[in-house]
Amino acid sequence: QKEVEQDPGPLSVPEGAIVSLNCTYSNSAFQYFMWYRQYSRKGPELLMYTYSSGNKEDGRFTAQVDKSSKYISLFIRDSQPSDSATYLCAMKSCGNTPLVFGKGTRLSVIA
Amino acid sequence: EPEVTQTPSHQVTQMGQEVILRCVPISNHLYFYWYRQILGQKVEFLVSFYNNEISEKSEIFDDQFSVERPDGSNFTLKIRSTKLEDSAMYFCASSRKGTGKGRQPQHFGDGTRLSIL
């Protein structure tokens, strides 16, 4: 079983749609959960950062973590063409431990 | 907003040659990392560095790899004798030291695309 699984897509939605992106994981030691956005030929850009279970909202973005199900989600409301990118989930356990990434989901928002 | 900067953006090297990738982490950050991403694959951890020594390294980070913080601002990754399979995007990341549960997230540079011929 892979440590972090993420559907690579591609996912194509019309402008204004609500987008739901998800990852599952197997390591119960993971405590910190992140979503990064990666544009073509650029580095991962931090979008959301959450600790343990719960929800976090920042503008049009909402991150949810369900540790009991080992499942995390990112919701994008009122999606824009500029949201077209690859979205990477990443997670880590406590301490100075490395990030473990999902494969990324490629999202296209069509105007 | 402060950012991690990496140079060069693209490096082309003959197989067997040494290559040095350079990074300038965010200035008040204390933890430094290298990751790589082979085309079409996941971002993979290589090594973490804190207090002038390696904290953790992956299986990928073998004897051909080394890291150094030669001065107060630069953080380098050296590959001693490059192989074809070293071709990838190499990302540098840095983070602040958090306290308690507030461990700080890692911020990434835009990467160096390494092409081995």
PDB file of N, CA and C in Angstrom, chain A residues 42-87:
ATOM      1  N   LYS A  42       7.406  25.338 -12.111  1.00  0.00           N
ATOM      2  CA  LYS A  42       7.585  26.115 -10.880  1.00  0.00           C
ATOM      3  C   LYS A  42       7.650  25.166  -9.693  1.00  0.00           C
ATOM      4  N   GLY A  43       8.061  25.697  -8.558  1.00  0.00           N
ATOM      5  CA  GLY A  43       8.103  24.896  -7.358  1.00  0.00           C
ATOM      6  C   GLY A  43       6.756  24.829  -6.666  1.00  0.00           C
ATOM      7  N   PRO A  44       6.585  23.878  -5.746  1.00  0.00           N
ATOM      8  CA  PRO A  44       5.343  23.809  -4.965  1.00  0.00           C
ATOM      9  C   PRO A  44       5.162  25.067  -4.111  1.00  0.00           C
ATOM     10  N   GLU A  45       3.965  25.622  -4.174  1.00  0.00           N
ATOM     11  CA  GLU A  45       3.623  26.850  -3.440  1.00  0.00           C
ATOM     12  C   GLU A  45       2.632  26.465  -2.347  1.00  0.00           C
ATOM     13  N   LEU A  46       2.946  26.771  -1.108  1.00  0.00           N
ATOM     14  CA  LEU A  46       2.092  26.378   0.012  1.00  0.00           C
ATOM     15  C   LEU A  46       0.746  27.101  -0.048  1.00  0.00           C
ATOM     16  N   LEU A  47      -0.335  26.298  -0.001  1.00  0.00           N
ATOM     17  CA  LEU A  47      -1.690  26.855   0.012  1.00  0.00           C
ATOM     18  C   LEU A  47      -2.306  26.772   1.399  1.00  0.00           C
ATOM     19  N   MET A  48      -2.279  25.578   1.961  1.00  0.00           N
ATOM     20  CA  MET A  48      -2.951  25.341   3.231  1.00  0.00           C
ATOM     21  C   MET A  48      -2.084  24.447   4.095  1.00  0.00           C
ATOM     22  N   TYR A  49      -2.163  24.672   5.403  1.00  0.00           N
ATOM     23  CA  TYR A  49      -1.346  23.925   6.359  1.00  0.00           C
ATOM     24  C   TYR A  49      -2.199  23.689   7.595  1.00  0.00           C
ATOM     25  N   THR A  50      -2.437  22.420   7.928  1.00  0.00           N
ATOM     26  CA  THR A  50      -3.268  22.104   9.081  1.00  0.00           C
ATOM     27  C   THR A  50      -2.573  21.092   9.972  1.00  0.00           C
ATOM     28  N   TYR A  51      -2.894  21.184  11.241  1.00  0.00           N
ATOM     29  CA  TYR A  51      -2.364  20.245  12.226  1.00  0.00           C
ATOM     30  C   TYR A  51      -3.517  19.385  12.735  1.00  0.00           C
ATOM     31  N   SER A  52      -3.353  18.066  12.685  1.00  0.00           N
ATOM     32  CA  SER A  52      -4.316  17.091  13.196  1.00  0.00           C
ATOM     33  C   SER A  52      -5.653  17.209  12.449  1.00  0.00           C
ATOM     34  N   SER A  53      -6.727  16.818  13.060  1.00  0.00           N
ATOM     35  CA  SER A  53      -8.030  16.789  12.380  1.00  0.00           C
ATOM     36  C   SER A  53      -8.711  18.149  12.422  1.00  0.00           C
ATOM     37  N   GLY A  54      -9.687  18.330  11.513  1.00  0.00           N
ATOM     38  CA  GLY A  54     -10.483  19.547  11.525  1.00  0.00           C
ATOM     39  C   GLY A  54     -10.478  20.244  10.189  1.00  0.00           C
ATOM     40  N   ASN A  55     -11.088  21.422  10.189  1.00  0.00           N
ATOM     41  CA  ASN A  55     -11.218  22.235   8.977  1.00  0.00           C
ATOM     42  C   ASN A  55     -10.418  23.514   9.114  1.00  0.00           C
ATOM     43  N   LYS A  56      -9.959  24.022   7.975  1.00  0.00           N
ATOM     44  CA  LYS A  56      -9.319  25.338   7.945  1.00  0.00           C
ATOM     45  C   LYS A  56      -9.720  26.033   6.672  1.00  0.00           C
ATOM     46  N   GLU A  57     -10.109  27.294   6.799  1.00  0.00           N
ATOM     47  CA  GLU A  57     -10.572  28.041   5.638  1.00  0.00           C
ATOM     48  C   GLU A  57      -9.666  29.239   5.404  1.00  0.00           C
ATOM     49  N   ASP A  58      -9.389  29.499   4.120  1.00  0.00           N
ATOM     50  CA  ASP A  58      -8.602  30.679   3.750  1.00  0.00           C
ATOM     51  C   ASP A  58      -9.115  31.168   2.407  1.00  0.00           C
ATOM     52  N   GLY A  59      -9.954  32.190   2.446  1.00  0.00           N
ATOM     53  CA  GLY A  59     -10.531  32.709   1.209  1.00  0.00           C
ATOM     54  C   GLY A  59     -11.397  31.669   0.531  1.00  0.00           C
ATOM     55  N   ARG A  60     -11.085  31.365  -0.720  1.00  0.00           N
ATOM     56  CA  ARG A  60     -11.882  30.385  -1.469  1.00  0.00           C
ATOM     57  C   ARG A  60     -11.475  28.952  -1.174  1.00  0.00           C
ATOM     58  N   PHE A  61     -10.457  28.758  -0.356  1.00  0.00           N
ATOM     59  CA  PHE A  61      -9.918  27.415  -0.097  1.00  0.00           C
ATOM     60  C   PHE A  61     -10.303  26.924   1.292  1.00  0.00           C
ATOM     61  N   THR A  62     -10.724  25.650   1.359  1.00  0.00           N
ATOM     62  CA  THR A  62     -11.002  24.995   2.633  1.00  0.00           C
ATOM     63  C   THR A  62     -10.292  23.652   2.651  1.00  0.00           C
ATOM     64  N   ALA A  63      -9.529  23.425   3.709  1.00  0.00           N
ATOM     65  CA  ALA A  63      -8.856  22.140   3.888  1.00  0.00           C
ATOM     66  C   ALA A  63      -9.551  21.380   5.002  1.00  0.00           C
ATOM     67  N   GLN A  64      -9.759  20.086   4.786  1.00  0.00           N
ATOM     68  CA  GLN A  64     -10.362  19.223   5.799  1.00  0.00           C
ATOM     69  C   GLN A  64      -9.455  18.030   6.048  1.00  0.00           C
ATOM     70  N   VAL A  65      -9.344  17.662   7.315  1.00  0.00           N
ATOM     71  CA  VAL A  65      -8.552  16.491   7.687  1.00  0.00           C
ATOM     72  C   VAL A  65      -9.424  15.590   8.541  1.00  0.00           C
ATOM     73  N   ASP A  66      -9.531  14.331   8.145  1.00  0.00           N
ATOM     74  CA  ASP A  66     -10.248  13.329   8.930  1.00  0.00           C
ATOM     75  C   ASP A  66      -9.243  12.224   9.255  1.00  0.00           C
ATOM     76  N   LYS A  67      -8.635  12.320  10.442  1.00  0.00           N
ATOM     77  CA  LYS A  67      -7.593  11.353  10.778  1.00  0.00           C
ATOM     78  C   LYS A  67      -8.167   9.965  11.026  1.00  0.00           C
ATOM     79  N   SER A  68      -9.419   9.886  11.462  1.00  0.00           N
ATOM     80  CA  SER A  68     -10.006   8.566  11.721  1.00  0.00           C
ATOM     81  C   SER A  68     -10.135   7.768  10.429  1.00  0.00           C
ATOM     82  N   SER A  69     -10.369   8.482   9.319  1.00  0.00           N
ATOM     83  CA  SER A  69     -10.483   7.829   8.014  1.00  0.00           C
ATOM     84  C   SER A  69      -9.194   7.911   7.214  1.00  0.00           C
ATOM     85  N   LYS A  70      -8.207   8.625   7.717  1.00  0.00           N
ATOM     86  CA  LYS A  70      -6.946   8.869   7.016  1.00  0.00           C
ATOM     87  C   LYS A  70      -7.237   9.470   5.637  1.00  0.00           C
ATOM     88  N   TYR A  71      -7.927  10.584   5.658  1.00  0.00           N
ATOM     89  CA  TYR A  71      -8.458  11.181   4.433  1.00  0.00           C
ATOM     90  C   TYR A  71      -8.387  12.687   4.576  1.00  0.00           C
ATOM     91  N   ILE A  72      -7.796  13.349   3.574  1.00  0.00           N
ATOM     92  CA  ILE A  72      -7.776  14.807   3.601  1.00  0.00           C
ATOM     93  C   ILE A  72      -8.346  15.343   2.296  1.00  0.00           C
ATOM     94  N   SER A  73      -8.912  16.546   2.387  1.00  0.00           N
ATOM     95  CA  SER A  73      -9.553  17.152   1.222  1.00  0.00           C
ATOM     96  C   SER A  73      -9.183  18.624   1.117  1.00  0.00           C
ATOM     97  N   LEU A  74      -9.222  19.109  -0.104  1.00  0.00           N
ATOM     98  CA  LEU A  74      -9.103  20.540  -0.379  1.00  0.00           C
ATOM     99  C   LEU A  74     -10.278  20.920  -1.265  1.00  0.00           C
ATOM    100  N   PHE A  75     -11.031  21.932  -0.823  1.00  0.00           N
ATOM    101  CA  PHE A  75     -12.147  22.443  -1.615  1.00  0.00           C
ATOM    102  C   PHE A  75     -11.790  23.835  -2.122  1.00  0.00           C
ATOM    103  N   ILE A  76     -12.098  24.055  -3.383  1.00  0.00           N
ATOM    104  CA  ILE A  76     -11.892  25.372  -3.992  1.00  0.00           C
ATOM    105  C   ILE A  76     -13.261  25.862  -4.447  1.00  0.00           C
ATOM    106  N   ARG A  77     -13.691  26.973  -3.854  1.00  0.00           N
ATOM    107  CA  ARG A  77     -14.974  27.557  -4.248  1.00  0.00           C
ATOM    108  C   ARG A  77     -14.761  28.567  -5.368  1.00  0.00           C
ATOM    109  N   ASP A  78     -15.803  28.758  -6.195  1.00  0.00           N
ATOM    110  CA  ASP A  78     -15.757  29.760  -7.261  1.00  0.00           C
ATOM    111  C   ASP A  78     -14.440  29.659  -8.039  1.00  0.00           C
ATOM    112  N   SER A  79     -14.170  28.489  -8.560  1.00  0.00           N
ATOM    113  CA  SER A  79     -12.886  28.240  -9.209  1.00  0.00           C
ATOM    114  C   SER A  79     -12.675  29.186 -10.401  1.00  0.00           C
ATOM    115  N   GLN A  80     -11.416  29.554 -10.587  1.00  0.00           N
ATOM    116  CA  GLN A  80     -11.018  30.492 -11.625  1.00  0.00           C
ATOM    117  C   GLN A  80     -10.021  29.823 -12.572  1.00  0.00           C
ATOM    118  N   PRO A  81      -9.929  30.309 -13.818  1.00  0.00           N
ATOM    119  CA  PRO A  81      -8.906  29.748 -14.727  1.00  0.00           C
ATOM    120  C   PRO A  81      -7.500  29.814 -14.141  1.00  0.00           C
ATOM    121  N   SER A  82      -7.229  30.813 -13.305  1.00  0.00           N
ATOM    122  CA  SER A  82      -5.907  30.936 -12.685  1.00  0.00           C
ATOM    123  C   SER A  82      -5.645  29.840 -11.638  1.00  0.00           C
ATOM    124  N   ASP A  83      -6.697  29.098 -11.260  1.00  0.00           N
ATOM    125  CA  ASP A  83      -6.511  27.963 -10.350  1.00  0.00           C
ATOM    126  C   ASP A  83      -6.000  26.727 -11.086  1.00  0.00           C
ATOM    127  N   SER A  84      -5.936  26.801 -12.401  1.00  0.00           N
ATOM    128  CA  SER A  84      -5.444  25.657 -13.181  1.00  0.00           C
ATOM    129  C   SER A  84      -3.978  25.400 -12.846  1.00  0.00           C
ATOM    130  N   ALA A  85      -3.711  24.228 -12.301  1.00  0.00           N
ATOM    131  CA  ALA A  85      -2.378  23.871 -11.797  1.00  0.00           C
ATOM    132  C   ALA A  85      -2.434  22.417 -11.339  1.00  0.00           C
ATOM    133  N   THR A  86      -1.303  21.931 -10.859  1.00  0.00           N
ATOM    134  CA  THR A  86      -1.279  20.632 -10.190  1.00  0.00           C
ATOM    135  C   THR A  86      -1.302  20.870  -8.685  1.00  0.00           C
ATOM    136  N   TYR A  87      -2.179  20.156  -7.997  1.00  0.00           N
ATOM    137  CA  TYR A  87      -2.332  20.302  -6.547  1.00  0.00           C
ATOM    138  C   TYR A  87      -1.744  19.070  -5.866  1.00  0.00           C
TER     139      TYR A  87
END
